[in-house]
Amino acid sequence: KPETRNPKKRIMDAIQIEAKPRETGTRAARAVRRGGEVPCVLYGHNVEPVTFRVPKLELHPLIYTDEFHRIKLSVEGQSWDCIVKNIDFHPVSEDPIHADFQVLLAGEKISLTVPIHFEGTPVGQTEGGDTQFIMNEIAITCLPKDIPDHISIDVSGLSIGDSLHVSDLEIEGVEFDAEDRQTLVTVVPPRLEPVEEEEEGLLLEGELEEGEEGAEGEAADGDPAGEEG
């Protein structure tokens, strides 16, 4: 097992979202989208579903990011700690068209997917190896208080031929929902380029340099031996 520091998790402050209620139904959802907003729903154990709408721009920090974010959602004076569980996108424009939020309940574990950040440059890469990052996120289960915005893994100790697997990860309060043998990152030997022989200057057996044959031929033509005076 390569010498690496233990993976770390980082927990950041929650993103605040002030939302407005919305009506349910397909026609109402279309009207919300035409207004530049995204229809959303909040659900959770012992929580009645809450339908609301959020401006598309307010979802951007939750979409275009390499961090996982907790959310403090407020709708008409009520507030919940929650996460985005799923976002649907338009197949052509790729705009968000619907989002599901899940309530976080203290003491109740939740399953989610968080990004992986690889830190450092493997020593094997400085020696000519090729670093291949197999996973950039991983499914975990943990309590709300332990949800990380990402998991950092120091790969600087990896040499050529070394790999890190899910079984190498160990973070207090976090269970990894992936096969232990699943590879996270590996450093493979450098590719060997095929050696092409230089044709220029190489002669086939019995082949003469340009000009030699002519010279010999001239010598033979000019040889007086065998000629009668």
PDB file of C-alpha atoms in Angstrom:
ATOM      1  CA  LYS A   1       0.000   0.000   0.000  1.00  0.00           C
ATOM      2  CA  PRO A   2       1.552   3.353  -0.996  1.00  0.00           C
ATOM      3  CA  GLU A   3       2.497   5.892   1.633  1.00  0.00           C
ATOM      4  CA  THR A   4      -0.178   8.614   1.505  1.00  0.00           C
ATOM      5  CA  ARG A   5      -1.799  10.902   4.006  1.00  0.00           C
ATOM      6  CA  ASN A   6      -5.273   9.983   5.208  1.00  0.00           C
ATOM      7  CA  PRO A   7      -8.080  11.429   3.078  1.00  0.00           C
ATOM      8  CA  LYS A   8      -9.726  14.529   4.510  1.00  0.00           C
ATOM      9  CA  LYS A   9     -13.221  15.932   4.411  1.00  0.00           C
ATOM     10  CA  ARG A  10     -14.155  19.599   4.512  1.00  0.00           C
ATOM     11  CA  ILE A  11     -17.474  20.953   5.713  1.00  0.00           C
ATOM     12  CA  MET A  12     -18.527  24.430   4.611  1.00  0.00           C
ATOM     13  CA  ASP A  13     -21.335  26.787   5.558  1.00  0.00           C
ATOM     14  CA  ALA A  14     -24.726  26.176   3.955  1.00  0.00           C
ATOM     15  CA  ILE A  15     -25.942  28.155   0.945  1.00  0.00           C
ATOM     16  CA  GLN A  16     -28.972  30.318   1.711  1.00  0.00           C
ATOM     17  CA  ILE A  17     -31.930  30.120  -0.709  1.00  0.00           C
ATOM     18  CA  GLU A  18     -35.050  32.249  -0.368  1.00  0.00           C
ATOM     19  CA  ALA A  19     -37.767  30.553  -2.434  1.00  0.00           C
ATOM     20  CA  LYS A  20     -41.385  31.263  -3.272  1.00  0.00           C
ATOM     21  CA  PRO A  21     -44.284  28.784  -3.228  1.00  0.00           C
ATOM     22  CA  ARG A  22     -45.759  27.555  -6.489  1.00  0.00           C
ATOM     23  CA  GLU A  23     -48.829  25.771  -7.738  1.00  0.00           C
ATOM     24  CA  THR A  24     -48.612  22.142  -8.770  1.00  0.00           C
ATOM     25  CA  GLY A  25     -49.445  20.680 -12.157  1.00  0.00           C
ATOM     26  CA  THR A  26     -47.870  20.584 -15.612  1.00  0.00           C
ATOM     27  CA  ARG A  27     -49.346  23.874 -16.795  1.00  0.00           C
ATOM     28  CA  ALA A  28     -48.211  25.679 -13.653  1.00  0.00           C
ATOM     29  CA  ALA A  29     -44.707  24.209 -13.982  1.00  0.00           C
ATOM     30  CA  ARG A  30     -44.462  25.459 -17.564  1.00  0.00           C
ATOM     31  CA  ALA A  31     -45.503  28.941 -16.457  1.00  0.00           C
ATOM     32  CA  VAL A  32     -42.760  28.878 -13.808  1.00  0.00           C
ATOM     33  CA  ARG A  33     -40.143  27.955 -16.429  1.00  0.00           C
ATOM     34  CA  ARG A  34     -41.319  30.651 -18.812  1.00  0.00           C
ATOM     35  CA  GLY A  35     -40.700  33.134 -16.003  1.00  0.00           C
ATOM     36  CA  GLY A  36     -37.043  32.083 -15.748  1.00  0.00           C
ATOM     37  CA  GLU A  37     -37.534  29.989 -12.635  1.00  0.00           C
ATOM     38  CA  VAL A  38     -37.248  26.298 -11.824  1.00  0.00           C
ATOM     39  CA  PRO A  39     -40.079  24.301 -10.248  1.00  0.00           C
ATOM     40  CA  CYS A  40     -38.830  22.407  -7.187  1.00  0.00           C
ATOM     41  CA  VAL A  41     -40.099  20.108  -4.461  1.00  0.00           C
ATOM     42  CA  LEU A  42     -38.815  19.449  -0.937  1.00  0.00           C
ATOM     43  CA  TYR A  43     -39.438  16.106   0.729  1.00  0.00           C
ATOM     44  CA  GLY A  44     -38.256  14.073   3.694  1.00  0.00           C
ATOM     45  CA  HIS A  45     -39.313  11.713   6.460  1.00  0.00           C
ATOM     46  CA  ASN A  46     -42.223  13.087   8.466  1.00  0.00           C
ATOM     47  CA  VAL A  47     -42.206  16.199   6.263  1.00  0.00           C
ATOM     48  CA  GLU A  48     -45.098  17.081   3.988  1.00  0.00           C
ATOM     49  CA  PRO A  49     -43.841  17.789   0.439  1.00  0.00           C
ATOM     50  CA  VAL A  50     -43.289  21.491  -0.191  1.00  0.00           C
ATOM     51  CA  THR A  51     -43.515  22.804  -3.754  1.00  0.00           C
ATOM     52  CA  PHE A  52     -41.657  26.014  -4.548  1.00  0.00           C
ATOM     53  CA  ARG A  53     -39.845  27.893  -7.318  1.00  0.00           C
ATOM     54  CA  VAL A  54     -36.314  29.207  -7.520  1.00  0.00           C
ATOM     55  CA  PRO A  55     -34.689  31.525 -10.095  1.00  0.00           C
ATOM     56  CA  LYS A  56     -32.345  29.563 -12.364  1.00  0.00           C
ATOM     57  CA  LEU A  57     -29.407  31.735 -11.371  1.00  0.00           C
ATOM     58  CA  GLU A  58     -29.792  30.735  -7.717  1.00  0.00           C
ATOM     59  CA  LEU A  59     -29.242  27.096  -8.687  1.00  0.00           C
ATOM     60  CA  HIS A  60     -25.996  27.829 -10.544  1.00  0.00           C
ATOM     61  CA  PRO A  61     -23.806  27.587  -7.401  1.00  0.00           C
ATOM     62  CA  LEU A  62     -25.274  24.113  -6.838  1.00  0.00           C
ATOM     63  CA  ILE A  63     -24.776  22.976 -10.448  1.00  0.00           C
ATOM     64  CA  TYR A  64     -21.569  24.528 -11.735  1.00  0.00           C
ATOM     65  CA  THR A  65     -19.267  23.545  -8.909  1.00  0.00           C
ATOM     66  CA  ASP A  66     -16.862  20.845  -7.830  1.00  0.00           C
ATOM     67  CA  GLU A  67     -18.098  21.078  -4.242  1.00  0.00           C
ATOM     68  CA  PHE A  68     -21.113  19.538  -2.523  1.00  0.00           C
ATOM     69  CA  HIS A  69     -23.267  22.098  -0.731  1.00  0.00           C
ATOM     70  CA  ARG A  70     -25.691  21.997   2.154  1.00  0.00           C
ATOM     71  CA  ILE A  71     -28.639  24.358   1.786  1.00  0.00           C
ATOM     72  CA  LYS A  72     -30.653  26.515   4.158  1.00  0.00           C
ATOM     73  CA  LEU A  73     -33.988  26.760   2.337  1.00  0.00           C
ATOM     74  CA  SER A  74     -36.661  29.262   3.331  1.00  0.00           C
ATOM     75  CA  VAL A  75     -40.220  29.346   1.963  1.00  0.00           C
ATOM     76  CA  GLU A  76     -42.759  31.777   3.421  1.00  0.00           C
ATOM     77  CA  GLY A  77     -41.189  31.959   6.851  1.00  0.00           C
ATOM     78  CA  GLN A  78     -40.437  28.237   7.180  1.00  0.00           C
ATOM     79  CA  SER A  79     -36.898  26.945   6.819  1.00  0.00           C
ATOM     80  CA  TRP A  80     -35.208  23.587   6.419  1.00  0.00           C
ATOM     81  CA  ASP A  81     -31.676  22.219   6.277  1.00  0.00           C
ATOM     82  CA  CYS A  82     -31.522  20.215   3.081  1.00  0.00           C
ATOM     83  CA  ILE A  83     -29.497  19.094   0.059  1.00  0.00           C
ATOM     84  CA  VAL A  84     -30.215  18.902  -3.662  1.00  0.00           C
ATOM     85  CA  LYS A  85     -31.006  15.257  -4.340  1.00  0.00           C
ATOM     86  CA  ASN A  86     -31.608  15.495  -8.079  1.00  0.00           C
ATOM     87  CA  ILE A  87     -31.786  18.056 -10.894  1.00  0.00           C
ATOM     88  CA  ASP A  88     -33.393  17.403 -14.273  1.00  0.00           C
ATOM     89  CA  PHE A  89     -32.085  19.244 -17.330  1.00  0.00           C
ATOM     90  CA  HIS A  90     -33.622  20.094 -20.681  1.00  0.00           C
ATOM     91  CA  PRO A  91     -32.212  17.660 -23.296  1.00  0.00           C
ATOM     92  CA  VAL A  92     -31.384  20.440 -25.770  1.00  0.00           C
ATOM     93  CA  SER A  93     -30.734  23.671 -23.856  1.00  0.00           C
ATOM     94  CA  GLU A  94     -29.390  21.847 -20.759  1.00  0.00           C
ATOM     95  CA  ASP A  95     -31.189  24.369 -18.569  1.00  0.00           C
ATOM     96  CA  PRO A  96     -32.434  23.018 -15.213  1.00  0.00           C
ATOM     97  CA  ILE A  97     -36.147  22.224 -15.487  1.00  0.00           C
ATOM     98  CA  HIS A  98     -36.853  20.597 -12.101  1.00  0.00           C
ATOM     99  CA  ALA A  99     -35.064  20.004  -8.814  1.00  0.00           C
ATOM    100  CA  ASP A 100     -35.662  17.720  -5.832  1.00  0.00           C
ATOM    101  CA  PHE A 101     -34.496  18.790  -2.390  1.00  0.00           C
ATOM    102  CA  GLN A 102     -34.228  16.397   0.568  1.00  0.00           C
ATOM    103  CA  VAL A 103     -34.591  17.461   4.194  1.00  0.00           C
ATOM    104  CA  LEU A 104     -31.706  16.713   6.548  1.00  0.00           C
ATOM    105  CA  LEU A 105     -32.791  15.336   9.898  1.00  0.00           C
ATOM    106  CA  ALA A 106     -30.355  15.317  12.804  1.00  0.00           C
ATOM    107  CA  GLY A 107     -29.425  11.767  13.760  1.00  0.00           C
ATOM    108  CA  GLU A 108     -30.738  10.281  10.493  1.00  0.00           C
ATOM    109  CA  LYS A 109     -28.130   9.058   8.009  1.00  0.00           C
ATOM    110  CA  ILE A 110     -28.394  10.105   4.391  1.00  0.00           C
ATOM    111  CA  SER A 111     -26.878   8.743   1.182  1.00  0.00           C
ATOM    112  CA  LEU A 112     -25.414  11.131  -1.356  1.00  0.00           C
ATOM    113  CA  THR A 113     -22.554  11.623  -3.821  1.00  0.00           C
ATOM    114  CA  VAL A 114     -19.664  13.997  -3.138  1.00  0.00           C
ATOM    115  CA  PRO A 115     -16.696  15.136  -5.278  1.00  0.00           C
ATOM    116  CA  ILE A 116     -13.167  13.822  -4.857  1.00  0.00           C
ATOM    117  CA  HIS A 117     -10.253  16.271  -4.977  1.00  0.00           C
ATOM    118  CA  PHE A 118      -6.830  14.761  -5.704  1.00  0.00           C
ATOM    119  CA  GLU A 119      -4.002  16.808  -4.232  1.00  0.00           C
ATOM    120  CA  GLY A 120      -0.336  16.839  -5.165  1.00  0.00           C
ATOM    121  CA  THR A 121       1.657  15.365  -8.046  1.00  0.00           C
ATOM    122  CA  PRO A 122       2.533  11.665  -7.811  1.00  0.00           C
ATOM    123  CA  VAL A 123       6.256  10.999  -7.612  1.00  0.00           C
ATOM    124  CA  GLY A 124       5.704   8.412 -10.326  1.00  0.00           C
ATOM    125  CA  GLN A 125       4.467  11.117 -12.679  1.00  0.00           C
ATOM    126  CA  THR A 126       7.655  13.137 -12.200  1.00  0.00           C
ATOM    127  CA  GLU A 127       9.525   9.972 -13.185  1.00  0.00           C
ATOM    128  CA  GLY A 128       7.636   9.733 -16.469  1.00  0.00           C
ATOM    129  CA  GLY A 129       4.562   7.775 -15.396  1.00  0.00           C
ATOM    130  CA  ASP A 130       1.019   8.578 -16.488  1.00  0.00           C
ATOM    131  CA  THR A 131      -1.466   9.417 -13.708  1.00  0.00           C
ATOM    132  CA  GLN A 132      -4.982   8.180 -14.462  1.00  0.00           C
ATOM    133  CA  PHE A 133      -7.853   9.468 -12.318  1.00  0.00           C
ATOM    134  CA  ILE A 134     -10.601   6.847 -12.447  1.00  0.00           C
ATOM    135  CA  MET A 135     -13.223   8.436 -10.149  1.00  0.00           C
ATOM    136  CA  ASN A 136     -13.988  12.103  -9.544  1.00  0.00           C
ATOM    137  CA  GLU A 137     -16.891  11.534  -7.141  1.00  0.00           C
ATOM    138  CA  ILE A 138     -18.017   8.842  -4.739  1.00  0.00           C
ATOM    139  CA  ALA A 139     -21.258   7.758  -3.067  1.00  0.00           C
ATOM    140  CA  ILE A 140     -21.273   7.952   0.724  1.00  0.00           C
ATOM    141  CA  THR A 141     -23.614   7.525   3.678  1.00  0.00           C
ATOM    142  CA  CYS A 142     -23.286   9.663   6.787  1.00  0.00           C
ATOM    143  CA  LEU A 143     -25.109  11.813   9.325  1.00  0.00           C
ATOM    144  CA  PRO A 144     -25.999  15.371   8.254  1.00  0.00           C
ATOM    145  CA  LYS A 145     -23.347  16.815  10.571  1.00  0.00           C
ATOM    146  CA  ASP A 146     -20.661  14.798   8.775  1.00  0.00           C
ATOM    147  CA  ILE A 147     -21.572  15.694   5.166  1.00  0.00           C
ATOM    148  CA  PRO A 148     -18.383  16.937   3.466  1.00  0.00           C
ATOM    149  CA  ASP A 149     -18.312  19.382   0.580  1.00  0.00           C
ATOM    150  CA  HIS A 150     -15.578  17.200  -0.917  1.00  0.00           C
ATOM    151  CA  ILE A 151     -13.047  14.542   0.005  1.00  0.00           C
ATOM    152  CA  SER A 152      -9.359  15.388  -0.440  1.00  0.00           C
ATOM    153  CA  ILE A 153      -6.848  12.653  -1.211  1.00  0.00           C
ATOM    154  CA  ASP A 154      -3.091  13.311  -1.307  1.00  0.00           C
ATOM    155  CA  VAL A 155      -1.586  11.317  -4.191  1.00  0.00           C
ATOM    156  CA  SER A 156       1.952  12.718  -4.029  1.00  0.00           C
ATOM    157  CA  GLY A 157       3.309   9.465  -2.569  1.00  0.00           C
ATOM    158  CA  LEU A 158       2.219   7.282  -5.493  1.00  0.00           C
ATOM    159  CA  SER A 159       5.006   5.708  -7.542  1.00  0.00           C
ATOM    160  CA  ILE A 160       4.778   4.067 -10.954  1.00  0.00           C
ATOM    161  CA  GLY A 161       2.618   0.963 -10.579  1.00  0.00           C
ATOM    162  CA  ASP A 162       0.833   2.238  -7.442  1.00  0.00           C
ATOM    163  CA  SER A 163      -2.949   2.623  -7.148  1.00  0.00           C
ATOM    164  CA  LEU A 164      -5.412   3.806  -4.539  1.00  0.00           C
ATOM    165  CA  HIS A 165      -8.688   1.955  -4.021  1.00  0.00           C
ATOM    166  CA  VAL A 166     -11.865   2.602  -2.081  1.00  0.00           C
ATOM    167  CA  SER A 167     -10.536   0.223   0.574  1.00  0.00           C
ATOM    168  CA  ASP A 168      -7.696   2.710   1.219  1.00  0.00           C
ATOM    169  CA  LEU A 169     -10.157   5.416   2.282  1.00  0.00           C
ATOM    170  CA  GLU A 170     -10.975   5.830   5.939  1.00  0.00           C
ATOM    171  CA  ILE A 171     -12.812   8.887   7.266  1.00  0.00           C
ATOM    172  CA  GLU A 172     -14.514   9.028  10.635  1.00  0.00           C
ATOM    173  CA  GLY A 173     -18.293   9.229  10.320  1.00  0.00           C
ATOM    174  CA  VAL A 174     -18.340   8.447   6.575  1.00  0.00           C
ATOM    175  CA  GLU A 175     -19.257   5.126   4.952  1.00  0.00           C
ATOM    176  CA  PHE A 176     -18.213   4.637   1.324  1.00  0.00           C
ATOM    177  CA  ASP A 177     -20.896   3.055  -0.841  1.00  0.00           C
ATOM    178  CA  ALA A 178     -18.618   1.532  -3.456  1.00  0.00           C
ATOM    179  CA  GLU A 179     -16.737  -1.723  -3.981  1.00  0.00           C
ATOM    180  CA  ASP A 180     -13.582  -1.884  -1.871  1.00  0.00           C
ATOM    181  CA  ARG A 181     -11.575  -2.971  -4.916  1.00  0.00           C
ATOM    182  CA  GLN A 182     -12.753  -0.020  -7.033  1.00  0.00           C
ATOM    183  CA  THR A 183      -9.723   1.971  -8.199  1.00  0.00           C
ATOM    184  CA  LEU A 184      -9.672   5.714  -7.526  1.00  0.00           C
ATOM    185  CA  VAL A 185      -6.369   6.665  -9.137  1.00  0.00           C
ATOM    186  CA  THR A 186      -3.398   4.810 -10.589  1.00  0.00           C
ATOM    187  CA  VAL A 187       0.027   5.672 -11.979  1.00  0.00           C
ATOM    188  CA  VAL A 188       0.918   3.548 -14.988  1.00  0.00           C
ATOM    189  CA  PRO A 189       4.306   3.165 -16.701  1.00  0.00           C
ATOM    190  CA  PRO A 190       5.040   5.547 -19.568  1.00  0.00           C
ATOM    191  CA  ARG A 191       4.050   4.448 -23.032  1.00  0.00           C
ATOM    192  CA  LEU A 192       6.965   3.215 -25.098  1.00  0.00           C
ATOM    193  CA  GLU A 193       6.992   4.855 -28.507  1.00  0.00           C
ATOM    194  CA  PRO A 194       7.798   2.429 -31.360  1.00  0.00           C
ATOM    195  CA  VAL A 195      11.392   2.839 -32.502  1.00  0.00           C
ATOM    196  CA  GLU A 196      11.538   3.617 -36.202  1.00  0.00           C
ATOM    197  CA  GLU A 197      14.789   2.681 -37.922  1.00  0.00           C
ATOM    198  CA  GLU A 198      16.376   5.481 -39.829  1.00  0.00           C
ATOM    199  CA  GLU A 199      16.292   4.524 -43.464  1.00  0.00           C
ATOM    200  CA  GLU A 200      18.571   7.299 -44.532  1.00  0.00           C
ATOM    201  CA  GLY A 201      22.157   6.117 -44.607  1.00  0.00           C
ATOM    202  CA  LEU A 202      21.216   2.421 -44.189  1.00  0.00           C
ATOM    203  CA  LEU A 203      22.113   0.121 -47.060  1.00  0.00           C
ATOM    204  CA  LEU A 204      20.784  -3.244 -47.963  1.00  0.00           C
ATOM    205  CA  GLU A 205      23.322  -6.038 -48.177  1.00  0.00           C
ATOM    206  CA  GLY A 206      25.219  -5.824 -51.441  1.00  0.00           C
ATOM    207  CA  GLU A 207      23.883  -2.290 -52.217  1.00  0.00           C
ATOM    208  CA  LEU A 208      26.426   0.356 -53.083  1.00  0.00           C
ATOM    209  CA  GLU A 209      26.475   4.008 -52.272  1.00  0.00           C
ATOM    210  CA  GLU A 210      25.278   6.264 -55.059  1.00  0.00           C
ATOM    211  CA  GLY A 211      28.209   6.961 -57.381  1.00  0.00           C
ATOM    212  CA  GLU A 212      30.225   3.867 -56.472  1.00  0.00           C
ATOM    213  CA  GLU A 213      28.691   1.699 -59.146  1.00  0.00           C
ATOM    214  CA  GLY A 214      29.335   4.304 -61.839  1.00  0.00           C
ATOM    215  CA  ALA A 215      32.906   4.737 -60.742  1.00  0.00           C
ATOM    216  CA  GLU A 216      33.565   1.034 -60.881  1.00  0.00           C
ATOM    217  CA  GLY A 217      31.865   0.826 -64.233  1.00  0.00           C
ATOM    218  CA  GLU A 218      34.016   3.597 -65.623  1.00  0.00           C
ATOM    219  CA  ALA A 219      37.113   1.856 -64.330  1.00  0.00           C
ATOM    220  CA  ALA A 220      36.049  -1.339 -66.052  1.00  0.00           C
ATOM    221  CA  ASP A 221      35.316   0.432 -69.330  1.00  0.00           C
ATOM    222  CA  GLY A 222      38.657   2.188 -69.269  1.00  0.00           C
ATOM    223  CA  ASP A 223      40.699  -0.889 -68.308  1.00  0.00           C
ATOM    224  CA  PRO A 224      43.183  -1.527 -71.145  1.00  0.00           C
ATOM    225  CA  ALA A 225      43.689  -5.112 -69.985  1.00  0.00           C
ATOM    226  CA  GLY A 226      42.614  -7.597 -72.608  1.00  0.00           C
ATOM    227  CA  GLU A 227      42.619  -5.050 -75.438  1.00  0.00           C
ATOM    228  CA  GLU A 228      44.882  -5.709 -78.378  1.00  0.00           C
ATOM    229  CA  GLY A 229      46.901  -2.858 -79.795  1.00  0.00           C
TER     230      GLY A 229
END
